[in-house]
C-alpha positions as MATLAB code, in Angstrom:
seq = 'MTERTKPAFALRLAAGTYRFRESLFLLPTLVVAGGLALAALTTRIDDAIGDRPIPLTVSMDTTAATWLVSTVAGAMITTAGVVFSLTVVSLQLASSQFSPRVMRSFIRDRLSQLVIGLLVATFVYCVLTLPSLRGEGTGPAPRVSVTVAIVLAVVTVVAIIAHLDHLAHRLQVGHLARDIAAEGLAVIGRIRAEPRGLTRSEAALTPPASVLRVHTDTGGWVSQVDTARLLAAVPAGTTVRLETRVGAYLHQGEPLVTVWPPPPLDDGAERALAAAVAVSDSRTMQQDVDFALRQLVDVGLRALSAAINDPSTAVEVTLRVGGLMRELLVTDFARAVTDGRGRVLVRPWDLDHTEYIAHAFDQLRQAAPPQPQVVAALLRVLRMLIAHVEQAGRPEHVPALRAQIDLLLDGVDAQSGLHPHDVARLHAMAADATDPAEHGR';
ca = [
      -7.414  -47.159  -41.333;
      -6.500  -50.447  -39.652;
      -5.466  -53.635  -41.451;
      -8.775  -55.224  -40.523;
     -10.878  -52.453  -42.029;
      -8.992  -52.428  -45.323;
     -10.721  -55.495  -46.815;
     -14.188  -54.070  -46.284;
     -13.157  -50.636  -47.587;
     -11.469  -52.026  -50.721;
     -14.378  -54.282  -51.623;
     -16.968  -51.608  -50.865;
     -15.080  -49.152  -53.063;
     -14.970  -51.662  -55.935;
     -18.638  -52.553  -55.442;
     -19.603  -48.872  -55.293;
     -17.706  -48.131  -58.501;
     -19.432  -51.049  -60.210;
     -22.866  -49.897  -59.022;
     -22.062  -46.390  -60.252;
     -21.469  -47.775  -63.749;
     -24.753  -49.704  -63.668;
     -26.918  -46.875  -62.346;
     -29.273  -44.729  -64.407;
     -29.446  -42.325  -61.463;
     -25.940  -41.540  -60.206;
     -24.188  -40.123  -63.291;
     -27.247  -38.092  -64.417;
     -27.476  -36.703  -60.890;
     -23.847  -35.574  -61.036;
     -24.474  -33.906  -64.407;
     -27.543  -32.128  -63.001;
     -25.436  -30.951  -60.059;
     -23.003  -29.555  -62.615;
     -25.910  -27.656  -64.204;
     -26.790  -26.159  -60.827;
     -23.200  -25.054  -60.263;
     -22.925  -23.670  -63.798;
     -26.065  -21.560  -63.335;
     -24.684  -20.055  -60.133;
     -21.294  -19.407  -61.770;
     -22.605  -17.696  -64.911;
     -24.936  -15.504  -62.845;
     -22.006  -14.344  -60.710;
     -19.928  -13.628  -63.808;
     -22.698  -11.570  -65.387;
     -23.192   -9.630  -62.146;
     -19.465   -8.917  -62.029;
     -19.034   -7.703  -65.623;
     -22.332   -5.838  -65.973;
     -23.098   -4.577  -69.479;
     -19.538   -4.680  -70.804;
     -19.236   -6.503  -74.154;
     -17.555   -9.921  -74.111;
     -16.178  -11.622  -77.246;
     -17.944  -14.763  -78.503;
     -21.090  -14.098  -76.493;
     -24.632  -13.527  -77.750;
     -26.174  -10.069  -77.381;
     -29.959   -9.698  -77.162;
     -32.516   -7.811  -75.146;
     -34.125   -9.196  -72.010;
     -37.467   -9.992  -73.664;
     -35.880  -12.127  -76.400;
     -33.563  -13.795  -73.897;
     -36.476  -14.667  -71.592;
     -38.404  -16.177  -74.489;
     -35.347  -18.133  -75.677;
     -34.396  -19.552  -72.273;
     -38.040  -20.434  -71.507;
     -38.357  -22.241  -74.834;
     -35.152  -24.205  -74.260;
     -36.294  -25.214  -70.776;
     -39.660  -26.456  -72.033;
     -38.109  -28.308  -74.970;
     -35.525  -30.011  -72.765;
     -37.969  -31.364  -70.199;
     -40.284  -32.583  -72.981;
     -37.422  -34.306  -74.798;
     -36.265  -35.819  -71.521;
     -39.599  -37.641  -71.306;
     -39.117  -38.979  -74.838;
     -35.589  -40.198  -74.049;
     -36.816  -41.839  -70.854;
     -39.447  -43.653  -72.908;
     -36.869  -44.780  -75.465;
     -34.663  -46.086  -72.669;
     -37.514  -48.071  -71.131;
     -38.468  -49.493  -74.542;
     -34.874  -50.563  -75.203;
     -34.770  -52.309  -71.836;
     -38.022  -54.108  -72.621;
     -36.731  -55.190  -76.029;
     -33.454  -56.403  -74.529;
     -35.297  -58.394  -71.880;
     -37.785  -60.026  -74.245;
     -35.607  -60.482  -77.326;
     -32.315  -61.459  -75.685;
     -32.450  -62.183  -71.947;
     -33.286  -60.322  -68.730;
     -29.657  -60.788  -67.689;
     -28.361  -58.598  -70.531;
     -30.391  -55.568  -69.392;
     -27.374  -54.554  -67.319;
     -25.467  -53.847  -70.555;
     -28.085  -51.260  -71.538;
     -28.426  -49.748  -68.072;
     -24.663  -49.182  -67.768;
     -24.378  -47.471  -71.166;
     -22.511  -44.233  -70.520;
     -23.956  -42.277  -73.435;
     -27.530  -42.982  -72.350;
     -26.737  -41.860  -68.813;
     -24.982  -38.741  -70.083;
     -27.844  -37.724  -72.396;
     -30.397  -38.106  -69.608;
     -28.205  -35.989  -67.351;
     -27.658  -33.313  -70.030;
     -31.369  -32.958  -70.713;
     -32.286  -32.458  -67.083;
     -29.181  -30.328  -66.390;
     -30.015  -27.980  -69.272;
     -33.597  -27.672  -68.015;
     -32.405  -26.917  -64.475;
     -29.843  -24.414  -65.765;
     -32.462  -22.536  -67.779;
     -34.961  -22.469  -64.899;
     -32.326  -21.071  -62.527;
     -31.151  -18.546  -65.115;
     -34.618  -17.064  -65.761;
     -34.701  -15.005  -62.512;
     -31.458  -13.302  -63.529;
     -33.120  -11.971  -66.731;
     -34.484   -8.952  -64.930;
     -34.741   -5.306  -65.893;
     -36.406   -3.477  -68.763;
     -37.650   -5.631  -71.638;
     -35.533   -3.673  -74.132;
     -32.474   -3.706  -71.902;
     -29.470   -6.001  -72.524;
     -29.722   -9.540  -71.198;
     -26.869  -11.188  -69.254;
     -24.504  -12.239  -72.044;
     -22.722  -15.169  -70.424;
     -25.842  -16.813  -69.011;
     -27.720  -16.620  -72.323;
     -24.724  -17.823  -74.347;
     -24.197  -20.819  -72.079;
     -27.916  -21.678  -72.355;
     -27.622  -21.712  -76.161;
     -24.435  -23.807  -76.056;
     -26.030  -26.310  -73.680;
     -29.066  -26.603  -75.953;
     -26.922  -27.269  -79.035;
     -24.697  -29.775  -77.230;
     -27.736  -31.612  -75.872;
     -29.362  -31.834  -79.304;
     -26.161  -33.283  -80.778;
     -25.956  -35.744  -77.872;
     -29.567  -36.841  -78.493;
     -28.790  -37.576  -82.148;
     -25.682  -39.525  -81.112;
     -27.746  -41.401  -78.529;
     -30.341  -42.471  -81.092;
     -27.623  -43.730  -83.437;
     -25.877  -45.495  -80.566;
     -29.116  -47.070  -79.338;
     -29.913  -48.417  -82.807;
     -26.537  -50.158  -82.877;
     -26.797  -51.366  -79.284;
     -29.976  -53.262  -80.104;
     -28.079  -55.328  -82.679;
     -27.164  -58.701  -81.227;
     -23.648  -58.514  -82.642;
     -22.803  -55.415  -80.612;
     -24.401  -56.853  -77.504;
     -22.541  -60.163  -77.780;
     -19.286  -58.346  -78.478;
     -19.626  -56.189  -75.368;
     -20.429  -59.160  -73.134;
     -17.512  -61.170  -74.530;
     -15.152  -58.195  -74.143;
     -16.126  -57.809  -70.489;
     -15.591  -61.534  -69.990;
     -12.129  -61.303  -71.559;
     -11.294  -58.463  -69.176;
     -12.242  -60.701  -66.241;
     -10.000  -63.472  -67.625;
      -7.162  -60.960  -67.763;
      -7.647  -60.209  -64.074;
      -7.715  -63.936  -63.285;
      -4.360  -64.380  -65.010;
      -2.754  -61.635  -62.948;
      -1.630  -63.126  -59.668;
      -2.215  -60.821  -56.681;
       0.987  -59.021  -55.759;
       3.093  -60.906  -53.252;
       1.216  -64.205  -53.662;
       2.503  -67.417  -55.240;
       0.837  -70.701  -56.127;
       0.850  -73.425  -53.515;
       0.292  -77.187  -53.479;
      -1.448  -77.127  -50.103;
      -4.053  -79.766  -49.286;
      -7.631  -78.747  -50.035;
      -9.206  -80.917  -47.307;
      -9.420  -79.426  -43.792;
      -8.471  -81.392  -40.643;
     -10.899  -82.273  -37.860;
     -10.217  -79.192  -35.739;
     -11.128  -75.982  -37.602;
     -12.808  -72.626  -37.155;
     -15.706  -71.824  -39.470;
     -16.930  -68.338  -40.291;
     -20.499  -68.055  -41.606;
     -22.032  -65.399  -43.797;
     -24.494  -63.032  -42.137;
     -26.307  -62.178  -45.359;
     -27.644  -63.931  -48.424;
     -26.845  -63.113  -52.032;
     -24.427  -63.641  -54.903;
     -20.687  -63.819  -54.269;
     -19.339  -61.015  -56.459;
     -15.754  -60.524  -55.231;
     -13.100  -62.274  -53.174;
     -10.140  -60.190  -52.009;
      -7.466  -62.878  -51.747;
      -4.723  -60.728  -50.239;
      -7.004  -59.210  -47.619;
      -8.452  -62.593  -46.741;
      -4.979  -63.830  -45.866;
      -4.112  -60.618  -44.037;
      -6.968  -61.270  -41.596;
      -5.287  -64.400  -40.098;
      -1.961  -65.035  -38.343;
       1.110  -66.450  -40.069;
       1.046  -70.205  -40.628;
      -2.748  -70.320  -41.055;
      -4.668  -71.964  -43.876;
      -7.932  -70.404  -45.045;
     -10.314  -72.463  -47.167;
     -12.974  -70.560  -49.096;
     -16.232  -72.511  -48.858;
     -17.839  -70.817  -51.849;
     -16.798  -69.323  -55.178;
     -17.364  -66.156  -57.152;
     -20.716  -66.426  -58.917;
     -22.269  -68.774  -56.338;
     -25.375  -67.945  -54.326;
     -25.079  -68.020  -50.550;
     -27.927  -68.341  -48.077;
     -27.672  -66.526  -44.776;
     -25.797  -68.606  -42.219;
     -23.953  -70.824  -44.718;
     -20.214  -71.476  -44.172;
     -18.067  -68.817  -45.784;
     -14.496  -69.747  -44.849;
     -12.818  -72.488  -42.842;
      -9.617  -71.683  -40.946;
      -6.997  -74.052  -39.497;
      -5.273  -74.396  -37.158;
      -7.978  -72.521  -35.241;
      -6.389  -69.158  -34.386;
      -7.374  -67.064  -31.370;
      -9.718  -64.888  -33.415;
     -11.791  -62.138  -31.882;
     -14.998  -60.727  -33.338;
     -13.050  -58.113  -35.300;
     -10.922  -60.719  -37.066;
     -13.968  -62.810  -37.939;
     -15.650  -59.724  -39.355;
     -12.514  -59.015  -41.408;
     -12.644  -62.528  -42.860;
     -16.318  -62.165  -43.749;
     -15.777  -58.671  -45.188;
     -13.098  -59.946  -47.586;
     -15.856  -61.770  -49.490;
     -18.356  -59.389  -51.104;
     -21.958  -60.621  -51.356;
     -24.305  -58.667  -53.658;
     -28.028  -58.636  -54.265;
     -27.486  -59.428  -57.951;
     -24.847  -61.300  -59.894;
     -22.024  -59.155  -61.291;
     -19.071  -59.617  -63.627;
     -16.413  -58.065  -61.427;
     -14.618  -61.406  -61.049;
     -17.156  -63.809  -62.544;
     -16.272  -64.925  -66.084;
     -18.906  -67.658  -65.833;
     -21.552  -64.913  -65.792;
     -20.354  -63.776  -69.221;
     -20.877  -67.323  -70.518;
     -24.287  -67.415  -68.820;
     -25.435  -64.239  -70.585;
     -24.225  -65.349  -73.998;
     -25.793  -68.786  -73.628;
     -29.076  -67.197  -72.512;
     -29.171  -65.066  -75.663;
     -28.495  -68.152  -77.785;
     -31.190  -70.174  -76.034;
     -33.720  -67.372  -76.453;
     -32.854  -67.199  -80.158;
     -33.418  -70.953  -80.517;
     -36.768  -70.884  -78.724;
     -39.945  -71.453  -80.706;
     -41.106  -67.913  -79.941;
     -38.023  -66.251  -81.476;
     -36.644  -68.891  -83.904;
     -33.552  -66.915  -84.924;
     -30.726  -69.359  -85.721;
     -28.471  -66.606  -87.086;
     -28.366  -64.993  -83.646;
     -27.592  -68.372  -82.085;
     -24.708  -68.828  -84.536;
     -23.255  -65.420  -83.672;
     -23.522  -66.122  -79.949;
     -21.856  -69.513  -80.435;
     -18.896  -67.851  -82.147;
     -18.570  -65.340  -79.296;
     -18.672  -68.175  -76.755;
     -15.882  -69.845  -78.716;
     -13.779  -66.696  -78.561;
     -14.229  -66.478  -74.807;
     -13.434  -70.166  -74.297;
     -10.339  -69.848  -76.484;
      -8.779  -67.627  -73.814;
     -10.322  -69.384  -70.838;
      -8.992  -72.834  -71.735;
      -5.381  -71.637  -71.726;
      -5.760  -69.800  -68.422;
      -4.499  -71.485  -65.249;
      -6.597  -71.341  -62.091;
      -4.726  -71.365  -58.813;
      -6.527  -73.622  -56.343;
      -4.165  -72.517  -53.577;
      -1.922  -69.475  -53.046;
       0.451  -68.465  -50.283;
       1.835  -65.103  -49.194;
       5.304  -66.201  -48.071;
       4.466  -66.048  -44.359;
       2.949  -69.495  -44.262;
      -0.576  -68.215  -44.802;
      -2.384  -70.218  -47.461;
      -5.728  -69.705  -49.200;
      -7.343  -72.723  -50.863;
     -10.352  -72.458  -53.190;
     -11.607  -76.001  -53.874;
     -15.006  -74.935  -55.195;
     -13.796  -72.781  -58.076;
     -14.917  -74.004  -61.491;
     -12.392  -76.016  -63.482;
     -11.966  -76.075  -67.264;
     -14.253  -79.085  -67.724;
     -17.044  -77.301  -65.872;
     -16.547  -74.170  -67.967;
     -16.812  -76.287  -71.130;
     -20.078  -77.760  -69.849;
     -21.471  -74.343  -68.930;
     -20.528  -72.946  -72.330;
     -21.888  -75.708  -74.557;
     -24.296  -78.056  -72.761;
     -27.482  -76.044  -73.152;
     -26.668  -74.784  -76.643;
     -25.853  -78.354  -77.681;
     -29.161  -79.610  -76.311;
     -31.189  -76.919  -78.105;
     -29.283  -76.896  -81.423;
     -30.176  -80.222  -83.206;
     -33.344  -78.897  -84.954;
     -31.173  -76.201  -86.596;
     -28.344  -77.684  -88.751;
     -26.859  -74.207  -89.190;
     -26.368  -73.845  -85.436;
     -25.043  -77.406  -85.139;
     -22.476  -76.611  -87.824;
     -21.364  -73.511  -85.898;
     -21.025  -75.519  -82.685;
     -18.971  -78.186  -84.458;
     -16.749  -75.546  -85.973;
     -16.159  -73.852  -82.619;
     -15.494  -77.130  -80.789;
     -13.030  -78.299  -83.422;
     -11.325  -74.895  -83.361;
     -10.943  -75.188  -79.589;
      -9.524  -78.707  -79.874;
      -6.918  -77.508  -82.358;
      -6.172  -74.498  -80.158;
      -5.631  -76.393  -76.895;
      -3.495  -79.010  -78.650;
      -1.311  -76.294  -80.108;
      -1.129  -74.542  -76.721;
       0.024  -77.731  -74.976;
      -3.230  -78.299  -73.084;
      -4.298  -81.761  -74.361;
      -6.070  -82.505  -71.069;
      -9.018  -80.398  -72.308;
      -9.487  -82.403  -75.512;
     -11.631  -85.256  -74.034;
     -14.262  -82.848  -72.695;
     -14.426  -81.012  -76.032;
     -14.668  -84.241  -78.016;
     -17.403  -85.431  -75.670;
     -19.400  -82.320  -76.580;
     -19.029  -83.181  -80.287;
     -20.133  -86.781  -79.720;
     -23.160  -85.729  -77.670;
     -24.068  -83.119  -80.261;
     -23.986  -85.711  -83.049;
     -26.068  -88.096  -80.924;
     -28.656  -85.358  -80.611;
     -28.600  -84.794  -84.363;
     -29.100  -88.520  -85.012;
     -32.029  -88.608  -82.607;
     -33.651  -85.516  -84.124;
     -36.607  -86.398  -86.316;
     -37.306  -84.299  -89.378;
     -33.712  -83.654  -90.443;
     -32.865  -84.610  -94.001;
     -30.340  -87.474  -94.253;
     -28.134  -85.256  -96.395;
     -27.912  -82.663  -93.612;
     -27.134  -85.348  -91.028;
     -24.403  -86.829  -93.213;
     -22.911  -83.385  -93.808;
     -22.718  -82.660  -90.087;
     -21.053  -86.014  -89.407;
     -18.552  -85.301  -92.171;
     -17.838  -81.887  -90.710;
     -17.163  -83.409  -87.279;
     -14.792  -86.016  -88.729;
     -12.965  -83.841  -91.248;
      -9.372  -83.016  -90.300;
      -9.246  -79.802  -92.315;
      -9.475  -76.326  -90.845;
     -13.077  -75.797  -89.636;
     -13.160  -72.423  -91.407;
     -12.867  -74.228  -94.751;
     -16.365  -75.584  -94.360;
     -17.830  -72.183  -95.168;
     -21.469  -71.682  -94.377;
];
């Protein structure tokens, strides 16, 4: 594999792994393939051992075994239809109750994928085992094949029960918000880890007059940027400016990267530069912490809508947003990095902390004034973040957080229908210097 093909391979591998996790088809297909292989293996074992007794196996005649395996096969394919229906219903509920963007959390659930695969794999195993149940009706049935069919049936039934319990918990907003926030925190952890061999640089973000621009040949969402591979595609002493950011949408033909001084690039090098930036059909959270905020805010906005009117859900989402922002506001973002050979990558379009604050709170702040309970939660979270960044030595974030509090109170004052006592309480909460947690409910 050449140096130029490595960026495309690495990003395609990461994208393929991510798609595998979010597919209701791939893992079940692998489990079904395992059922096919298991049927072939048990048949061979039974052919090899004949009628000799084997410990821990079930002994029955061929007629009973045929009836048992046929019953298991029919039950499994029928139950598979029920589980498919439950999965579709859960996706519909997630889309309507929370947000269409959170459906990915249900689709990528490993237990759901495994149960679907087990049901179909057990059915396939039983169907393939039936032809091996040959001979006289009163004769002995293949011990290993029948025993494995029974074990698969029991394991699948237990998995179905676990799936129903798991699904009931997954539909609770607390579990959903926790999973989204946890995935966002994992992305923040990857942001904090500098790519190996790269250091921060103070290079200029503005390109000179003479540059080379590489354009994208496809449209979609920017899901990954391989920083090290992007630099490896250009000669030493070259500066590469990324003209987009992770989480942005690109139209076909838009500028992707700008390179200076213009190197003598051939088509292969330009393809390597373009391949170091992965563009997907849908937005992902591989490197996009802003997408975690987007999902949480969407759930909160849906909860505050007139159709749902669930302020408790909005409060829980607000607290999860605060937890995510608590880590994000003390994370440094490198606008420029260098690899020690004079190659520099600059990323001027990446979101800064002020933009993350706006993305996290603007829409919730605008929708919250009719619900004093949600306003109180927002005030508590914003004051917690102010105390946190001051303690962490990041006072530059305080003005943006205080601006959110001021705008929120302006919205409360302009909201008709609120009792003066509630308005006064919210103003007192915003001005109080005590720990926000002491305000209780």
